[in-house]
């Protein structure tokens, strides 16, 4: 046993220094040169930080584009999904409730137009995006509440659609925080 | 939708494009040939000298196992102590407390065995110290352990009669210095430039557009997430793992994480061919594994694309597919592909919540872990596959009425006994665990634990049963993903899955190495006309059949009660 124990302990000590100490420190050093300086990229509006570009936040007011339902209520000190199974009757009732709520706030919209992501919770509970359809289905409401033309809001949404990676890999999406900031700026 | 499918195909092709040359490189490293990372040699010599190791001393298979088990015991004790004491250790800017004994027991084993089942949430249950000095360290160490064990097998398969199988410390350290660390470094830099945080600053706060005060957990994430995938570990920084926007900010990082977790397991298959100069043999293994992968991936993508039929009945549209538990920036197709790659490869990181996936997908994920050798984890994937090869050789031998031979060695009673025991161990520990938990749930629903058994399950009916089945399957396969609705952060689950994880790790390393060591010592019989050719597609079909019969069929009853029944109730 002694033939192996002592070398085991010693090599562990050296590797702890190298792998757990030096390696992440080097990455932290390199991280200083990234756009967010390693602290995360913030979005600034009216000279105050209103959030992180990548981290979704709660938008429930009618004058903003709504974000997706969240199992952690967009509390970014934690994260997680609902973990509801697809056949769970309570969960299905909850989804039906969300659909009705959405229809109430968006009378211009029919059921078949609501994309699934607006009535289902994301995996992280902090999803920052919607699909283009998820934003487009809210245009009529936003235009009405903000007294803008449908054309203006549509143009705003279209200019915020992020194309798939290299144009051909992955889904298109819309970052809600950026879209809603732009919406506020439009009104100025 | 089309861009989502092309994204997945692109990711897989990119994986192969990297894995094949990487396989050649790995073979060169462990043959001791020249490589472009030879400038690491002085550092390695320093580490060996400091540790008092003679890296040139040849070991037999028993000495390899002694070294492997000794150093793993050291890590287990070290990790356990750190996790309990983390509240008093440095690098704890968020002021998180130490873990309870049962959670620390589970967590220490979990990271030691490359499983990374997480019965805590990273935001509140770990500190920056334990994230780096326990989890990330074990990410490297457990992956290197698996690779070192596999290299012993490579050496044993050579046609020389010997009991000298190289030096464990040499294989172990080189796995880190020549493979895991340099590649992790590159990956972490890509991550840092794509929005993953790297600084040691703690939690931050902002006021949202709507005026809510939001606290944001952060941390030096990028370095850990790189090795988390490269080493097929899967234990993430945040509770939501790679669904979290900091841990996986965009489609590019998602692609890199997907590629990173697959390249070493696939490269090792090719490394086997280069190392033994038997390329055709590695193509056969690769073919069987890829066929298995496709048979699992395609139904999963299909199920997720079609969406949830119960939600479709409510009359809303699911243009992209099932969205519960998924992120918009990845989409259901990519999440489906990820969920299978992470389960066949034993990574266990997730970019969507598996608990909310369609029942067909759940079945495929479970099957992936029940087989546990379609590519498989770093090193251990091929060790598991080797067991099935031995059994396939034995059965083929019986069918043609000849003494079974593999690579010029006779396979006899002792080897086949070990192989059978290891092959049966996997269903045994899963199903016994499942039986015990089901019994407890039914007969002691009000037992006075922090989570009463009656409240373990997050979903009723068949899906609840699947949650328990998934937990033990994931533990035994050292996968680490979960149907996370399960209330697993309590004494029952911490101890039972802890035991399952440790059995599911070390016995499947000891068994194949014992067989390999025994075979390497046997008389070499040159190939003749009557030799069973191991590098043919016929033999590939044979292995595949053995895998299906042993791995898949022994689990059929439990699958029928869980996800299969749920599937039919949804229609």
XYZ file of C-alpha atoms in Angstrom:
759
model
C 0.000 0.000 0.000
C 2.779 2.439 0.942
C 4.261 2.122 -2.532
C 1.145 3.728 -3.910
C -0.182 5.923 -1.097
C 2.621 8.444 -0.850
C 2.929 9.058 -4.600
C -0.881 9.338 -4.762
C -0.938 12.102 -2.179
C 2.001 13.985 -3.670
C 0.818 13.900 -7.270
C -2.627 15.021 -6.064
C -1.097 18.060 -4.379
C 0.833 19.127 -7.478
C -2.145 18.619 -9.725
C -4.422 20.581 -7.399
C -2.113 23.553 -7.717
C -1.896 23.240 -11.490
C -5.448 22.271 -12.415
C -7.549 23.979 -9.761
C -5.280 26.948 -9.126
C -3.235 28.004 -12.130
C -5.513 26.875 -14.962
C -8.645 28.850 -13.927
C -6.475 31.838 -12.941
C -5.026 31.885 -16.432
C -8.516 31.722 -17.916
C -9.651 34.519 -15.568
C -6.696 36.584 -16.797
C -7.654 36.038 -20.417
C -11.287 36.740 -19.497
C -10.336 40.322 -18.616
C -9.936 40.994 -22.331
C -13.419 39.784 -23.273
C -16.362 42.137 -23.893
C -17.824 41.749 -20.383
C -14.357 41.557 -18.747
C -15.280 38.119 -17.410
C -18.155 39.486 -15.310
C -20.949 39.028 -17.833
C -22.150 41.462 -20.492
C -24.539 44.092 -19.130
C -27.204 46.077 -20.972
C -27.326 49.734 -20.068
C -30.396 51.918 -20.496
C -30.652 55.520 -19.338
C -27.171 55.100 -17.843
C -28.186 52.307 -15.504
C -27.653 48.568 -15.721
C -31.007 47.000 -16.527
C -29.805 43.441 -16.866
C -27.464 40.972 -18.498
C -27.786 40.340 -22.218
C -27.763 36.588 -21.751
C -29.940 36.278 -18.664
C -33.666 36.424 -19.178
C -35.803 38.612 -16.927
C -39.452 38.805 -16.104
C -41.597 40.787 -18.554
C -45.252 40.546 -17.618
C -46.495 44.079 -18.264
C -48.693 44.544 -21.302
C -46.488 47.314 -22.684
C -43.492 44.976 -22.920
C -42.994 41.846 -24.965
C -43.648 39.033 -22.487
C -40.958 36.571 -21.617
C -41.577 32.821 -21.255
C -43.031 31.327 -18.083
C -40.265 30.439 -15.623
C -40.149 27.728 -12.965
C -37.859 29.902 -10.811
C -39.642 33.187 -11.535
C -36.501 34.585 -13.228
C -34.598 34.581 -9.946
C -31.042 34.318 -11.268
C -29.645 33.376 -7.851
C -30.977 29.934 -8.759
C -32.048 28.191 -11.939
C -34.090 25.247 -13.138
C -37.040 23.971 -15.110
C -40.460 22.819 -14.020
C -39.530 19.157 -14.495
C -43.145 18.448 -15.294
C -43.707 15.345 -17.368
C -45.643 15.690 -20.629
C -48.606 13.667 -19.320
C -48.932 15.324 -15.903
C -52.613 16.440 -15.605
C -51.856 19.328 -13.197
C -49.213 20.596 -15.556
C -51.559 20.416 -18.540
C -54.131 22.418 -16.571
C -51.467 25.027 -15.865
C -50.629 25.284 -19.567
C -54.319 25.711 -20.397
C -54.469 28.501 -17.795
C -51.521 30.260 -19.430
C -53.173 29.996 -22.847
C -56.351 31.584 -21.539
C -54.406 34.317 -19.794
C -52.519 35.046 -22.983
C -55.716 35.191 -25.015
C -57.253 37.580 -22.488
C -54.366 40.013 -22.836
C -54.100 39.517 -26.588
C -57.682 39.477 -27.879
C -56.407 40.005 -31.419
C -54.799 36.544 -31.409
C -56.333 33.120 -32.040
C -55.326 29.995 -30.124
C -53.643 28.384 -33.102
C -51.269 31.345 -33.408
C -49.734 30.954 -29.942
C -46.342 29.250 -30.192
C -45.610 26.662 -27.511
C -42.714 28.501 -25.891
C -45.005 31.268 -24.606
C -46.970 28.834 -22.454
C -44.181 26.418 -21.412
C -41.343 26.980 -18.940
C -37.739 26.908 -20.147
C -35.020 24.559 -18.895
C -33.050 27.180 -16.992
C -35.958 29.381 -15.978
C -33.783 32.216 -17.316
C -34.359 31.879 -21.055
C -33.500 35.288 -22.555
C -35.116 34.652 -25.937
C -38.293 34.038 -27.868
C -38.676 32.577 -31.330
C -39.571 35.205 -33.960
C -43.136 33.843 -33.907
C -43.252 34.312 -30.140
C -42.489 38.015 -30.535
C -44.620 38.526 -33.642
C -47.742 37.183 -31.978
C -47.476 40.011 -29.414
C -47.111 42.846 -31.939
C -50.809 43.750 -32.061
C -51.001 44.125 -28.278
C -47.831 46.199 -28.033
C -48.952 48.480 -30.852
C -52.288 49.074 -29.169
C -50.938 49.685 -25.646
C -48.095 51.916 -26.815
C -50.161 53.704 -29.472
C -47.714 52.771 -32.202
C -48.569 51.487 -35.636
C -48.380 47.771 -36.272
C -45.874 48.552 -39.002
C -43.522 50.327 -36.575
C -43.533 47.473 -34.075
C -43.197 44.839 -36.786
C -40.190 46.647 -38.129
C -38.670 46.795 -34.671
C -39.192 43.059 -34.115
C -37.811 42.168 -37.528
C -34.696 44.222 -36.908
C -34.116 42.236 -33.693
C -34.370 38.749 -35.184
C -31.018 37.033 -34.768
C -30.319 34.651 -37.633
C -29.058 31.089 -37.078
C -25.312 30.573 -36.587
C -23.523 31.191 -39.918
C -26.975 31.570 -41.427
C -27.671 27.842 -41.530
C -27.206 26.164 -38.146
C -29.708 26.327 -35.295
C -32.879 28.329 -34.637
C -33.605 32.026 -35.207
C -34.417 33.993 -32.084
C -35.173 37.367 -30.576
C -33.441 38.646 -27.428
C -36.226 40.054 -25.287
C -34.216 42.434 -23.152
C -32.685 44.106 -26.195
C -36.076 44.232 -27.909
C -37.816 45.778 -24.919
C -35.055 48.335 -24.404
C -35.394 49.296 -28.060
C -39.132 49.545 -27.557
C -38.671 52.039 -24.725
C -36.184 54.010 -26.780
C -38.672 54.178 -29.647
C -41.107 56.050 -27.456
C -38.726 58.776 -26.365
C -36.683 23.901 -38.669
C -34.323 22.884 -41.407
C -31.557 24.969 -39.904
C -32.055 23.091 -36.668
C -31.484 19.721 -38.329
C -28.549 20.970 -40.368
C -27.100 22.326 -37.114
C -27.132 18.846 -35.612
C -25.596 17.209 -38.688
C -22.914 19.875 -38.794
C -22.130 19.274 -35.117
C -21.704 15.533 -35.616
C -19.517 15.918 -38.711
C -17.366 18.458 -36.908
C -17.002 15.949 -34.064
C -15.714 13.268 -36.451
C -13.416 15.694 -38.221
C -11.706 16.387 -34.903
C -11.967 12.924 -33.353
C -10.197 10.956 -36.078
C -6.933 12.929 -36.109
C -7.187 13.183 -32.327
C -7.302 9.371 -32.184
C -4.060 9.169 -34.140
C -2.528 11.716 -31.789
C -3.660 9.825 -28.654
C -2.145 6.625 -29.988
C 1.171 8.415 -30.572
C 1.141 9.863 -27.049
C 0.704 6.477 -25.407
C 3.134 4.726 -27.703
C 5.654 7.302 -26.532
C 6.223 8.650 -30.034
C 7.036 12.266 -30.847
C 4.179 14.766 -30.668
C 3.991 18.533 -30.811
C 3.271 18.725 -27.081
C 6.640 17.225 -26.134
C 7.545 20.528 -24.497
C 5.420 19.293 -21.577
C 7.995 16.569 -20.890
C 10.113 18.582 -18.413
C 6.984 19.478 -16.438
C 5.962 15.832 -16.317
C 9.465 14.840 -15.185
C 9.294 17.447 -12.434
C 5.922 16.142 -11.231
C 7.183 12.563 -11.204
C 10.347 13.504 -9.347
C 8.386 15.535 -6.793
C 5.934 12.663 -6.246
C 8.667 10.037 -5.993
C 7.404 8.104 -8.993
C 9.519 6.085 -11.395
C 7.397 6.441 -14.513
C 9.435 3.901 -16.440
C 8.669 0.994 -14.100
C 6.420 -1.522 -15.844
C 3.373 -2.720 -13.902
C 1.204 -5.808 -14.265
C -2.561 -5.521 -14.248
C -2.847 -6.005 -10.494
C -0.339 -3.252 -9.763
C -2.216 -0.964 -12.114
C -5.415 -1.607 -10.200
C -3.718 -1.049 -6.831
C -2.378 2.300 -7.971
C -5.731 3.292 -9.475
C -7.748 2.322 -6.423
C -5.307 3.898 -3.969
C -5.293 7.312 -5.580
C -9.060 7.199 -5.995
C -9.454 6.498 -2.260
C -7.283 9.508 -1.475
C -9.494 11.705 -3.653
C -12.674 10.351 -2.081
C -11.600 11.247 1.444
C -10.237 14.618 0.337
C -13.447 15.521 -1.521
C -15.675 14.435 1.351
C -13.811 16.582 3.872
C -13.727 19.651 1.595
C -17.449 19.487 0.896
C -18.383 19.240 4.568
C -16.027 22.079 5.486
C -16.620 24.365 2.492
C -18.442 26.975 4.584
C -15.209 27.652 6.473
C -12.856 27.468 3.515
C -11.738 30.422 1.365
C -13.238 31.429 -2.010
C -16.785 31.548 -0.735
C -18.024 35.006 -1.780
C -21.697 34.013 -1.646
C -21.358 32.702 1.920
C -22.716 29.212 1.203
C -22.782 26.617 3.989
C -21.068 23.206 4.153
C -22.867 20.138 2.835
C -24.547 17.668 5.153
C -22.813 14.309 5.619
C -25.141 12.386 3.323
C -25.029 15.029 0.588
C -21.231 15.219 0.835
C -21.034 11.402 0.661
C -23.109 11.386 -2.494
C -21.384 14.372 -4.085
C -17.841 13.164 -3.345
C -18.532 9.743 -4.884
C -20.424 11.302 -7.734
C -17.510 13.436 -8.895
C -14.901 10.785 -8.087
C -16.548 8.259 -10.387
C -17.080 10.649 -13.308
C -20.831 10.495 -12.702
C -21.638 13.996 -11.485
C -25.077 13.291 -10.198
C -25.796 16.513 -8.343
C -28.103 16.420 -5.353
C -27.352 20.072 -4.611
C -27.590 23.240 -6.686
C -24.311 24.898 -7.591
C -25.627 28.366 -6.799
C -26.222 27.576 -3.131
C -24.708 24.142 -2.378
C -21.095 24.690 -3.431
C -18.441 27.393 -3.100
C -15.904 28.633 -5.649
C -13.352 26.596 -3.704
C -15.196 23.306 -3.984
C -16.198 24.036 -7.583
C -12.527 24.330 -8.524
C -10.582 22.331 -5.968
C -12.989 19.424 -5.745
C -15.264 19.300 -8.765
C -12.997 20.624 -11.477
C -10.028 18.716 -10.102
C -12.024 15.493 -10.175
C -13.267 16.337 -13.659
C -9.669 16.049 -14.796
C -8.674 13.232 -12.471
C -11.625 10.911 -13.088
C -11.394 11.307 -16.860
C -7.657 10.626 -16.744
C -8.293 7.556 -14.574
C -10.634 6.153 -17.200
C -8.221 6.863 -20.041
C -5.285 5.358 -18.135
C -7.283 2.185 -17.482
C -8.123 1.957 -21.167
C -4.491 2.334 -22.203
C -3.696 -0.675 -20.008
C -6.239 -2.598 -22.085
C -4.609 -1.343 -25.303
C -1.277 -2.630 -24.084
C -2.754 -5.981 -23.074
C -4.303 -6.480 -26.513
C -0.923 -6.390 -28.261
C 0.201 -9.731 -29.588
C 3.195 -9.994 -27.279
C 2.915 -12.449 -24.381
C 3.652 -10.315 -21.350
C 2.518 -9.197 -17.951
C 4.261 -5.839 -18.310
C 1.585 -3.331 -19.182
C 3.259 0.034 -18.822
C 3.101 2.473 -15.919
C -0.170 3.736 -14.457
C 1.206 7.095 -13.303
C 2.652 7.716 -16.725
C -0.668 7.057 -18.484
C -2.584 9.023 -15.886
C -0.422 12.129 -15.963
C -0.055 12.154 -19.742
C -3.833 11.962 -20.131
C -3.922 15.278 -18.320
C -0.847 17.081 -19.627
C -1.054 15.915 -23.235
C -4.779 15.707 -23.737
C -7.235 17.080 -21.199
C -5.490 20.258 -20.059
C -4.351 21.670 -23.440
C -7.712 21.063 -25.125
C -9.646 22.406 -22.115
C -7.534 25.525 -22.242
C -8.492 26.233 -25.851
C -12.160 25.485 -25.207
C -12.269 27.695 -22.106
C -10.889 30.621 -24.111
C -13.603 30.174 -26.755
C -16.175 30.153 -23.948
C -14.751 33.255 -22.285
C -15.096 35.216 -25.514
C -18.698 34.097 -25.908
C -20.053 35.458 -22.676
C -19.248 32.794 -20.096
C -18.038 34.458 -16.900
C -14.450 33.914 -15.748
C -13.937 36.256 -12.810
C -14.043 35.345 -9.120
C -16.489 38.152 -8.290
C -19.482 36.842 -6.379
C -23.189 37.427 -6.786
C -24.363 40.709 -8.270
C -27.652 42.590 -8.275
C -29.519 44.698 -10.797
C -32.941 46.314 -11.103
C -34.811 44.944 -14.089
C -36.763 46.935 -16.703
C -39.954 46.233 -14.768
C -38.338 47.320 -11.515
C -37.706 43.907 -9.922
C -34.536 43.471 -7.899
C -32.680 40.462 -9.325
C -29.680 38.673 -7.817
C -27.424 36.937 -10.297
C -25.123 34.038 -9.388
C -21.865 34.069 -11.322
C -18.346 32.746 -10.931
C -15.265 31.547 -12.794
C -17.384 29.222 -14.906
C -15.581 28.919 -18.250
C -12.610 26.854 -17.046
C -14.856 24.292 -15.375
C -17.347 23.979 -18.213
C -14.537 23.150 -20.647
C -13.269 20.088 -18.768
C -16.787 19.228 -17.649
C -17.526 18.304 -21.253
C -14.137 17.222 -22.494
C -13.809 14.753 -19.616
C -17.393 13.470 -20.110
C -18.157 14.531 -16.543
C -21.228 16.700 -16.859
C -21.362 18.253 -13.399
C -22.099 21.879 -14.081
C -21.608 25.115 -12.210
C -25.284 26.058 -11.982
C -28.334 24.017 -11.072
C -29.696 24.200 -14.605
C -26.389 22.925 -15.997
C -25.827 23.742 -19.682
C -29.347 25.089 -20.073
C -28.196 28.060 -17.956
C -27.474 31.186 -20.004
C -24.075 31.722 -18.382
C -23.018 28.092 -18.664
C -24.103 27.895 -22.299
C -24.687 31.391 -23.720
C -25.304 30.740 -27.415
C -25.474 28.226 -30.240
C -21.730 28.384 -30.800
C -20.877 27.490 -27.204
C -23.544 24.812 -27.407
C -21.858 23.329 -30.462
C -18.452 23.464 -28.787
C -19.818 21.760 -25.651
C -21.443 19.054 -27.755
C -18.306 18.436 -29.776
C -16.096 18.537 -26.682
C -18.007 15.818 -24.887
C -17.904 13.464 -27.876
C -14.377 13.853 -29.221
C -12.391 11.849 -26.677
C -14.699 8.803 -26.528
C -14.820 8.640 -30.335
C -11.125 9.410 -30.699
C -10.294 6.546 -28.333
C -12.043 4.082 -30.659
C -9.769 5.208 -33.481
C -6.793 5.352 -31.134
C -7.330 1.645 -30.487
C -6.977 0.946 -34.212
C -3.855 3.080 -34.565
C -2.303 1.706 -31.387
C -2.749 -1.954 -32.328
C -2.349 -1.372 -36.038
C -5.778 -2.909 -36.517
C -7.679 -0.093 -38.148
C -10.381 -2.336 -39.559
C -11.188 -3.565 -36.065
C -11.733 -0.027 -34.842
C -13.989 0.669 -37.840
C -16.135 -2.309 -36.823
C -16.426 -0.989 -33.251
C -17.107 2.513 -34.512
C -19.770 1.168 -36.882
C -21.601 -0.731 -34.147
C -21.476 2.259 -31.804
C -22.637 4.701 -34.479
C -25.493 2.439 -35.518
C -26.602 2.277 -31.884
C -26.318 6.049 -31.580
C -28.447 6.666 -34.692
C -31.118 4.211 -33.566
C -31.453 6.261 -30.384
C -31.068 9.772 -31.816
C -33.531 9.585 -34.713
C -36.667 8.566 -32.744
C -35.795 11.185 -30.115
C -35.501 14.030 -32.612
C -38.717 12.850 -34.233
C -40.602 12.750 -30.935
C -39.437 16.205 -29.863
C -40.144 17.752 -33.272
C -43.704 16.488 -33.214
C -44.321 18.174 -29.899
C -46.470 17.119 -26.983
C -49.753 15.587 -28.262
C -51.544 16.631 -25.057
C -50.607 20.257 -25.721
C -51.428 19.937 -29.424
C -54.952 18.964 -28.361
C -55.317 22.339 -26.629
C -55.168 23.898 -30.070
C -51.957 25.916 -29.872
C -49.131 25.598 -32.363
C -45.802 23.879 -31.707
C -43.944 25.046 -34.798
C -40.501 24.173 -33.410
C -41.560 21.165 -31.326
C -41.982 20.404 -27.622
C -40.745 23.421 -25.650
C -41.273 22.534 -21.976
C -37.855 22.486 -20.311
C -36.080 23.665 -23.455
C -34.280 26.855 -24.373
C -35.233 28.879 -27.448
C -31.604 29.461 -28.465
C -30.963 25.710 -28.892
C -34.384 24.482 -30.015
C -35.916 21.010 -29.585
C -33.898 19.283 -32.328
C -30.579 20.205 -30.835
C -31.827 19.471 -27.333
C -32.956 16.029 -28.506
C -29.554 15.321 -30.056
C -27.801 16.565 -26.925
C -29.987 14.451 -24.647
C -28.902 11.285 -26.458
C -25.222 12.170 -26.859
C -24.999 13.047 -23.178
C -26.569 9.717 -22.193
C -24.652 7.405 -24.533
C -21.394 9.139 -23.655
C -22.005 9.262 -19.900
C -21.479 13.019 -19.729
C -24.800 13.735 -18.129
C -24.740 17.470 -18.717
C -28.062 18.727 -20.034
C -29.175 21.662 -22.169
C -32.842 20.861 -21.623
C -34.701 19.248 -18.747
C -34.962 15.530 -19.465
C -37.875 15.114 -17.058
C -40.061 17.138 -19.425
C -39.015 15.315 -22.597
C -41.460 13.136 -24.533
C -41.837 9.544 -23.303
C -40.184 8.168 -26.462
C -37.175 10.392 -25.799
C -37.108 9.272 -22.185
C -37.048 5.646 -23.324
C -34.138 6.336 -25.651
C -32.155 8.182 -22.959
C -32.706 5.305 -20.550
C -31.674 2.742 -23.160
C -28.586 4.802 -23.925
C -27.492 4.557 -20.293
C -28.559 0.937 -19.933
C -26.257 -0.009 -22.816
C -23.637 2.534 -21.693
C -21.079 1.706 -24.368
C -22.154 3.430 -27.578
C -18.990 5.549 -27.518
C -19.338 5.704 -23.718
C -17.424 7.770 -21.178
C -13.720 8.666 -21.314
C -11.971 5.303 -21.402
C -14.712 3.354 -19.663
C -16.929 3.295 -22.770
C -14.551 0.951 -24.541
C -13.935 -1.044 -21.347
C -17.691 -1.687 -21.196
C -17.735 -2.505 -24.879
C -14.853 -4.930 -24.365
C -17.036 -6.996 -22.020
C -19.622 -7.339 -24.773
C -16.880 -8.281 -27.243
C -15.698 -11.089 -24.944
C -19.236 -12.417 -24.609
C -19.810 -12.133 -28.366
C -16.589 -14.035 -29.068
C -17.633 -16.723 -26.622
C -21.110 -17.121 -28.117
C -19.774 -17.096 -31.678
C -17.272 -19.760 -30.668
C -20.032 -21.945 -29.289
C -22.096 -21.458 -32.435
C -19.360 -22.755 -34.742
C -18.142 -25.323 -32.228
C -14.604 -23.987 -31.697
C -12.677 -22.782 -28.705
C -13.320 -19.063 -28.661
C -10.258 -16.926 -29.339
C -9.819 -13.173 -29.413
C -6.674 -11.518 -30.761
C -4.808 -14.835 -30.559
C -5.771 -15.701 -26.990
C -8.095 -18.460 -25.835
C -11.050 -17.228 -23.822
C -11.725 -19.730 -21.076
C -14.021 -20.212 -18.115
C -12.397 -17.668 -15.816
C -12.557 -14.794 -18.316
C -16.110 -15.523 -19.333
C -17.202 -15.701 -15.690
C -15.791 -12.243 -15.039
C -17.361 -10.862 -18.202
C -20.792 -12.287 -17.352
C -20.664 -10.922 -13.818
C -19.776 -7.441 -15.033
C -22.428 -7.523 -17.760
C -25.087 -8.538 -15.247
C -23.932 -6.143 -12.544
C -25.347 -3.147 -14.392
C -28.997 -4.342 -14.555
C -28.625 -5.830 -11.081
C -27.700 -2.627 -9.257
C -30.244 -0.567 -11.193
C -33.168 -2.892 -10.675
C -32.404 -3.659 -7.028
C -32.219 0.069 -6.320
C -35.486 0.615 -8.153
C -37.163 -2.203 -6.229
C -36.002 -0.818 -2.877
C -37.134 2.720 -3.671
C -40.496 1.570 -5.018
C -41.035 -0.552 -1.929
C -40.135 2.352 0.354
C -42.406 4.700 -1.538
C -45.384 2.376 -1.253
C -44.886 1.032 2.249
C -43.364 3.984 4.084
C -44.732 7.090 2.353
C -44.592 9.065 5.606
C -41.108 8.125 6.820
C -39.632 11.076 8.651
C -36.888 12.214 6.253
C -36.282 15.727 4.985
C -38.369 14.765 1.950
C -41.054 12.204 2.782
C -41.091 9.294 0.320
C -44.683 10.187 -0.481
C -43.444 13.516 -1.883
C -40.432 12.213 -3.816
C -42.073 12.228 -7.187
C -42.779 15.404 -9.110
C -45.156 13.664 -11.498
C -47.873 11.082 -10.908
C -48.286 7.657 -12.499
C -45.889 6.070 -14.938
C -43.791 9.182 -15.272
C -43.097 9.194 -11.545
C -41.875 5.606 -11.817
C -39.603 6.696 -14.696
C -38.078 9.342 -12.418
C -36.837 6.648 -10.030
C -35.741 4.327 -12.835
C -33.800 7.169 -14.442
C -32.056 8.077 -11.195
C -30.621 4.589 -10.632
C -29.816 4.044 -14.301
C -27.956 7.328 -14.405
C -26.072 6.423 -11.197
C -25.075 2.955 -12.361
C -24.007 4.220 -15.785
C -22.030 7.000 -14.068
C -23.950 9.393 -16.245
C -25.203 12.011 -13.816
C -28.129 13.501 -15.671
C -31.487 13.159 -13.991
C -35.209 13.429 -14.184
C -34.659 16.310 -11.851
C -38.197 16.480 -10.578
C -37.280 13.636 -8.240
C -36.835 14.804 -4.643
C -33.369 13.263 -4.420
C -31.677 15.603 -1.950
C -32.267 13.444 1.098
C -30.695 10.662 3.068
C -32.330 7.757 1.186
C -31.318 8.837 -2.303
C -27.937 10.181 -1.260
C -26.851 6.860 0.217
C -28.478 4.410 -2.196
C -27.336 6.183 -5.357
C -23.907 6.738 -3.773
C -23.475 2.986 -3.370
C -24.803 2.269 -6.859
C -22.411 4.835 -8.367
C -19.320 3.417 -6.704
C -20.167 -0.172 -7.698
C -21.037 0.969 -11.204
C -17.648 2.621 -11.586
C -14.960 0.427 -10.148
C -16.196 -3.099 -10.872
C -16.523 -2.324 -14.605
C -12.923 -1.074 -14.523
C -11.554 -3.980 -12.481
C -13.336 -6.675 -14.525
C -12.113 -5.768 -18.021
C -8.586 -5.083 -16.765
C -8.504 -8.472 -15.049
C -9.651 -10.202 -18.243
C -7.163 -8.238 -20.327
C -4.332 -8.973 -17.907
C -5.139 -12.682 -17.805
C -5.364 -12.897 -21.591
C -2.122 -11.014 -22.159
C -0.320 -13.660 -20.148
C -1.652 -16.551 -22.239
C 0.088 -18.314 -25.076
C -0.302 -16.493 -28.365
C -1.983 -18.575 -31.089
C -1.243 -17.241 -34.576
C -4.195 -16.673 -36.851
C -5.304 -19.667 -38.920
C -8.117 -20.489 -41.334
C -10.348 -21.424 -38.410
C -9.841 -18.182 -36.473
C -12.916 -16.055 -35.896
C -12.183 -12.792 -37.674
C -12.862 -9.896 -35.318
C -12.632 -7.182 -37.942
C -15.623 -8.164 -40.075
C -19.141 -6.805 -40.241
C -20.470 -10.268 -39.299
C -18.705 -9.960 -35.991
C -20.058 -6.421 -35.650
C -23.598 -7.741 -36.030
C -22.806 -10.385 -33.418
C -21.663 -7.770 -30.879
C -24.698 -5.658 -31.594
C -26.995 -8.639 -31.004
C -25.295 -9.424 -27.696
C -25.694 -5.813 -26.577
C -29.371 -5.755 -27.498
C -30.093 -9.056 -25.767
C -28.184 -8.414 -22.562
C -28.534 -4.712 -22.060
C -31.848 -3.873 -23.591
C -33.972 -6.904 -22.844
C -33.104 -7.184 -19.170
C -34.595 -3.738 -18.719
C -37.696 -4.200 -20.837
C -40.168 -4.791 -17.963
C -39.103 -1.637 -16.150
C -39.217 0.413 -19.345
C -42.686 -0.950 -20.069
C -43.941 0.240 -16.682
C -42.352 3.675 -17.082
C -41.940 5.628 -20.311
C -43.517 3.086 -22.680
C -46.774 3.017 -20.728
C -46.705 6.816 -20.551
C -46.264 7.012 -24.311
C -49.402 5.002 -24.957
C -51.414 6.916 -22.374
C -50.509 10.184 -24.139
C -51.739 9.115 -27.549
